[in-house]
PDB file of C-alpha atoms in Angstrom:
ATOM      1  CA  MET A   1      12.828  -0.570 -15.809  1.00 61.00           C
ATOM      2  CA  ASN A   2      10.122  -1.371 -18.361  1.00 72.00           C
ATOM      3  CA  SER A   3      10.377  -5.126 -18.740  1.00 81.00           C
ATOM      4  CA  VAL A   4       7.066  -6.926 -19.089  1.00 86.00           C
ATOM      5  CA  ILE A   5       8.669 -10.219 -18.116  1.00 88.00           C
ATOM      6  CA  LEU A   6      10.240  -8.774 -14.945  1.00 87.00           C
ATOM      7  CA  SER A   7       7.112  -6.914 -13.833  1.00 86.00           C
ATOM      8  CA  THR A   8       4.869  -9.959 -14.421  1.00 89.00           C
ATOM      9  CA  THR A   9       7.294 -12.260 -12.630  1.00 90.00           C
ATOM     10  CA  ALA A  10       7.594  -9.826  -9.722  1.00 90.00           C
ATOM     11  CA  ARG A  11       3.816  -9.681  -9.295  1.00 89.00           C
ATOM     12  CA  LEU A  12       3.638 -13.485  -9.304  1.00 92.00           C
ATOM     13  CA  LEU A  13       6.610 -14.020  -6.997  1.00 93.00           C
ATOM     14  CA  LEU A  14       5.722 -11.376  -4.387  1.00 94.00           C
ATOM     15  CA  PRO A  15       3.088 -13.440  -2.534  1.00 94.00           C
ATOM     16  CA  LEU A  16       5.109 -16.645  -2.897  1.00 96.00           C
ATOM     17  CA  ILE A  17       8.274 -15.110  -1.442  1.00 95.00           C
ATOM     18  CA  VAL A  18       6.313 -13.469   1.387  1.00 95.00           C
ATOM     19  CA  ILE A  19       4.730 -16.834   2.236  1.00 96.00           C
ATOM     20  CA  LEU A  20       8.201 -18.414   2.175  1.00 95.00           C
ATOM     21  CA  ALA A  21       9.463 -15.620   4.456  1.00 94.00           C
ATOM     22  CA  LEU A  22       6.657 -16.295   6.937  1.00 93.00           C
ATOM     23  CA  PHE A  23       7.370 -20.037   6.782  1.00 93.00           C
ATOM     24  CA  VAL A  24      11.083 -19.489   7.483  1.00 92.00           C
ATOM     25  CA  PHE A  25      10.170 -17.079  10.285  1.00 91.00           C
ATOM     26  CA  ASN A  26       7.819 -19.621  11.860  1.00 88.00           C
ATOM     27  CA  ARG A  27      10.173 -22.596  11.677  1.00 86.00           C
ATOM     28  CA  GLY A  28      13.033 -20.600  13.179  1.00 83.00           C
ATOM     29  CA  HIS A  29      12.191 -21.651  16.721  1.00 68.00           C
ATOM     30  CA  ASN A  30      13.253 -25.282  16.269  1.00 66.00           C
ATOM     31  CA  GLU A  31      15.279 -25.292  13.050  1.00 74.00           C
ATOM     32  CA  PRO A  32      17.392 -22.812  11.061  1.00 73.00           C
ATOM     33  CA  GLY A  33      15.500 -19.676  10.160  1.00 77.00           C
ATOM     34  CA  GLY A  34      13.786 -17.060  12.237  1.00 86.00           C
ATOM     35  CA  GLY A  35      13.098 -13.361  12.212  1.00 89.00           C
ATOM     36  CA  PHE A  36      16.308 -12.169  10.583  1.00 92.00           C
ATOM     37  CA  ILE A  37      16.275 -14.536   7.607  1.00 93.00           C
ATOM     38  CA  GLY A  38      12.493 -14.228   7.229  1.00 93.00           C
ATOM     39  CA  GLY A  39      12.782 -10.429   7.220  1.00 95.00           C
ATOM     40  CA  LEU A  40      15.495 -10.566   4.560  1.00 95.00           C
ATOM     41  CA  LEU A  41      13.348 -12.827   2.388  1.00 95.00           C
ATOM     42  CA  ALA A  42      10.378 -10.462   2.706  1.00 96.00           C
ATOM     43  CA  ALA A  43      12.656  -7.528   1.842  1.00 96.00           C
ATOM     44  CA  ILE A  44      13.845  -9.411  -1.243  1.00 95.00           C
ATOM     45  CA  ALA A  45      10.228  -9.789  -2.360  1.00 95.00           C
ATOM     46  CA  PHE A  46       9.603  -6.042  -2.163  1.00 95.00           C
ATOM     47  CA  THR A  47      13.015  -5.300  -3.691  1.00 94.00           C
ATOM     48  CA  LEU A  48      11.980  -7.330  -6.721  1.00 93.00           C
ATOM     49  CA  VAL A  49       8.804  -5.243  -6.992  1.00 92.00           C
ATOM     50  CA  GLU A  50      10.831  -2.037  -6.635  1.00 92.00           C
ATOM     51  CA  LYS A  51      13.289  -3.052  -9.342  1.00 90.00           C
ATOM     52  CA  SER A  52      10.488  -3.976 -11.732  1.00 90.00           C
ATOM     53  CA  ALA A  53       8.033  -1.103 -11.178  1.00 88.00           C
ATOM     54  CA  GLY A  54       9.866   1.650  -9.307  1.00 87.00           C
ATOM     55  CA  VAL A  55      10.040   3.015  -5.786  1.00 90.00           C
ATOM     56  CA  ASP A  56       6.628   4.676  -5.811  1.00 91.00           C
ATOM     57  CA  TYR A  57       4.823   1.482  -6.745  1.00 91.00           C
ATOM     58  CA  ALA A  58       6.829  -0.560  -4.226  1.00 90.00           C
ATOM     59  CA  ARG A  59       5.918   1.928  -1.480  1.00 93.00           C
ATOM     60  CA  LYS A  60       2.268   1.603  -2.482  1.00 94.00           C
ATOM     61  CA  VAL A  61       2.423  -2.209  -2.389  1.00 93.00           C
ATOM     62  CA  LEU A  62       4.236  -2.171   0.979  1.00 92.00           C
ATOM     63  CA  TYR A  63       1.461   0.117   2.303  1.00 92.00           C
ATOM     64  CA  PHE A  64       3.283   1.193   5.483  1.00 95.00           C
ATOM     65  CA  ARG A  65       6.386   3.372   5.557  1.00 95.00           C
ATOM     66  CA  PRO A  66       9.509   1.219   6.002  1.00 95.00           C
ATOM     67  CA  LEU A  67      10.737   3.136   9.038  1.00 95.00           C
ATOM     68  CA  SER A  68       7.320   2.808  10.680  1.00 96.00           C
ATOM     69  CA  ILE A  69       7.553  -0.948  10.171  1.00 96.00           C
ATOM     70  CA  ALA A  70      11.040  -0.957  11.707  1.00 97.00           C
ATOM     71  CA  ALA A  71       9.915   1.197  14.647  1.00 97.00           C
ATOM     72  CA  PHE A  72       6.953  -1.096  15.373  1.00 97.00           C
ATOM     73  CA  GLY A  73       9.301  -4.091  15.160  1.00 96.00           C
ATOM     74  CA  LEU A  74      11.687  -2.461  17.610  1.00 96.00           C
ATOM     75  CA  GLY A  75       8.765  -1.974  19.982  1.00 95.00           C
ATOM     76  CA  CYS A  76       7.864  -5.662  19.652  1.00 94.00           C
ATOM     77  CA  THR A  77      11.429  -6.729  20.445  1.00 93.00           C
ATOM     78  CA  LEU A  78      11.563  -4.477  23.493  1.00 94.00           C
ATOM     79  CA  VAL A  79       8.222  -5.736  24.804  1.00 92.00           C
ATOM     80  CA  GLY A  80       9.274  -9.336  24.135  1.00 89.00           C
ATOM     81  CA  GLY A  81      12.512  -8.792  26.029  1.00 89.00           C
ATOM     82  CA  LEU A  82      11.039  -6.824  28.917  1.00 90.00           C
ATOM     83  CA  TRP A  83       8.158  -9.272  29.388  1.00 88.00           C
ATOM     84  CA  GLY A  84      10.498 -11.857  30.916  1.00 86.00           C
ATOM     85  CA  GLY A  85      12.210  -9.168  32.966  1.00 85.00           C
ATOM     86  CA  ILE A  86       8.942  -8.034  34.467  1.00 87.00           C
ATOM     87  CA  LYS A  87       7.585 -11.529  35.101  1.00 84.00           C
ATOM     88  CA  TYR A  88      10.753 -13.388  36.159  1.00 85.00           C
ATOM     89  CA  GLY A  89      13.380 -10.709  36.740  1.00 83.00           C
ATOM     90  CA  TYR A  90      15.522 -11.658  33.720  1.00 83.00           C
ATOM     91  CA  PHE A  91      15.629  -9.676  30.488  1.00 84.00           C
ATOM     92  CA  LEU A  92      14.833 -11.912  27.469  1.00 80.00           C
ATOM     93  CA  LYS A  93      13.583 -14.764  29.699  1.00 83.00           C
ATOM     94  CA  GLY A  94      10.998 -16.770  27.786  1.00 78.00           C
ATOM     95  CA  VAL A  95       7.408 -16.341  28.943  1.00 79.00           C
ATOM     96  CA  TRP A  96       4.810 -18.847  27.760  1.00 77.00           C
ATOM     97  CA  PRO A  97       1.374 -17.694  28.970  1.00 78.00           C
ATOM     98  CA  PHE A  98      -0.609 -20.296  27.033  1.00 75.00           C
ATOM     99  CA  ILE A  99       1.414 -23.369  28.133  1.00 77.00           C
ATOM    100  CA  THR A 100       0.318 -25.303  31.189  1.00 78.00           C
ATOM    101  CA  LYS A 101       2.152 -28.086  32.986  1.00 80.00           C
ATOM    102  CA  LEU A 102       0.034 -31.164  33.503  1.00 80.00           C
ATOM    103  CA  ALA A 103       0.131 -33.416  36.577  1.00 81.00           C
ATOM    104  CA  ASP A 104       2.311 -36.010  34.822  1.00 83.00           C
ATOM    105  CA  GLY A 105       4.938 -33.374  33.982  1.00 78.00           C
ATOM    106  CA  SER A 106       4.051 -32.966  30.321  1.00 80.00           C
ATOM    107  CA  LYS A 107       3.106 -29.624  28.823  1.00 78.00           C
ATOM    108  CA  SER A 108      -0.019 -28.650  26.936  1.00 79.00           C
ATOM    109  CA  GLY A 109      -1.148 -25.496  25.195  1.00 77.00           C
ATOM    110  CA  LEU A 110      -0.313 -23.028  22.479  1.00 78.00           C
ATOM    111  CA  PRO A 111       3.436 -22.349  22.093  1.00 75.00           C
ATOM    112  CA  VAL A 112       3.100 -18.578  21.689  1.00 77.00           C
ATOM    113  CA  GLY A 113       5.007 -16.258  23.971  1.00 80.00           C
ATOM    114  CA  SER A 114       7.648 -13.624  24.412  1.00 82.00           C
ATOM    115  CA  ILE A 115      10.185 -15.372  22.180  1.00 85.00           C
ATOM    116  CA  LEU A 116       7.802 -15.328  19.220  1.00 87.00           C
ATOM    117  CA  LEU A 117       7.065 -11.638  19.855  1.00 88.00           C
ATOM    118  CA  PHE A 118      10.790 -10.872  19.994  1.00 90.00           C
ATOM    119  CA  ASP A 119      11.432 -12.821  16.786  1.00 90.00           C
ATOM    120  CA  PHE A 120       8.525 -11.071  15.034  1.00 93.00           C
ATOM    121  CA  GLY A 121      10.042  -7.746  16.041  1.00 94.00           C
ATOM    122  CA  VAL A 122      13.367  -8.765  14.502  1.00 94.00           C
ATOM    123  CA  PHE A 123      11.487  -9.743  11.322  1.00 95.00           C
ATOM    124  CA  LEU A 124       9.885  -6.290  11.119  1.00 96.00           C
ATOM    125  CA  VAL A 125      13.080  -4.379  11.990  1.00 97.00           C
ATOM    126  CA  VAL A 126      14.993  -6.168   9.235  1.00 96.00           C
ATOM    127  CA  LEU A 127      12.179  -5.727   6.699  1.00 96.00           C
ATOM    128  CA  GLY A 128      11.689  -2.029   7.462  1.00 96.00           C
ATOM    129  CA  GLY A 129      15.379  -1.241   7.799  1.00 96.00           C
ATOM    130  CA  VAL A 130      16.466  -2.910   4.565  1.00 96.00           C
ATOM    131  CA  LEU A 131      13.594  -1.424   2.562  1.00 96.00           C
ATOM    132  CA  GLY A 132      14.103   2.015   4.111  1.00 95.00           C
ATOM    133  CA  ILE A 133      17.742   1.998   3.038  1.00 95.00           C
ATOM    134  CA  LEU A 134      16.950   0.596  -0.406  1.00 94.00           C
ATOM    135  CA  PHE A 135      14.121   3.033  -1.161  1.00 93.00           C
ATOM    136  CA  THR A 136      16.185   6.009   0.003  1.00 93.00           C
ATOM    137  CA  LEU A 137      19.174   4.990  -2.107  1.00 92.00           C
ATOM    138  CA  GLU A 138      16.976   4.464  -5.168  1.00 90.00           C
ATOM    139  CA  GLU A 139      15.366   7.883  -4.732  1.00 87.00           C
ATOM    140  CA  VAL A 140      18.779   9.581  -4.367  1.00 88.00           C
ATOM    141  CA  VAL A 141      20.099   7.863  -7.484  1.00 86.00           C
ATOM    142  CA  ALA A 142      16.957   8.822  -9.416  1.00 81.00           C
ATOM    143  CA  SER A 143      17.193  12.473  -8.338  1.00 81.00           C
ATOM    144  CA  GLU A 144      20.896  12.641  -9.265  1.00 79.00           C
ATOM    145  CA  THR A 145      20.129  11.086 -12.644  1.00 75.00           C
ATOM    146  CA  ASP A 146      17.402  13.695 -13.199  1.00 70.00           C
ATOM    147  CA  LEU A 147      19.857  16.490 -12.347  1.00 67.00           C
ATOM    148  CA  GLU A 148      22.420  15.128 -14.807  1.00 70.00           C
ATOM    149  CA  ASP A 149      19.827  14.875 -17.573  1.00 68.00           C
ATOM    150  CA  SER A 150      18.740  18.514 -17.204  1.00 63.00           C
TER     151      SER A 150
END
């Protein structure tokens, strides 16, 4: 599509939607949101770029291949799930290596652990999976349109 308005808007909205996706991903531990919704929002951002400038440009902006992103995300989810299994004997058991219990029973530290890693993996699997499907469908439609035109 050759719309100046759409391509300009897509370039402006891409970083804003990605920041929103990361915000929704981050707040998903205590409130609605998380990896799935954050991944969908990030995919929407790149879908907007793809619709405005084409698949080739969207692939260039994404930088990594969508299926590589999904595969890395799947690895993160597996590590996040197995981490609790290795440490405590339960698959998907939360592990918090940077949290310490103080003498009065309160907790202190950085709340980063296996649950965040698992959620980040979900974010990447959704982002890579949705964009992989979208880019493939767009390329098939474009090739069929080229065959019909010739």
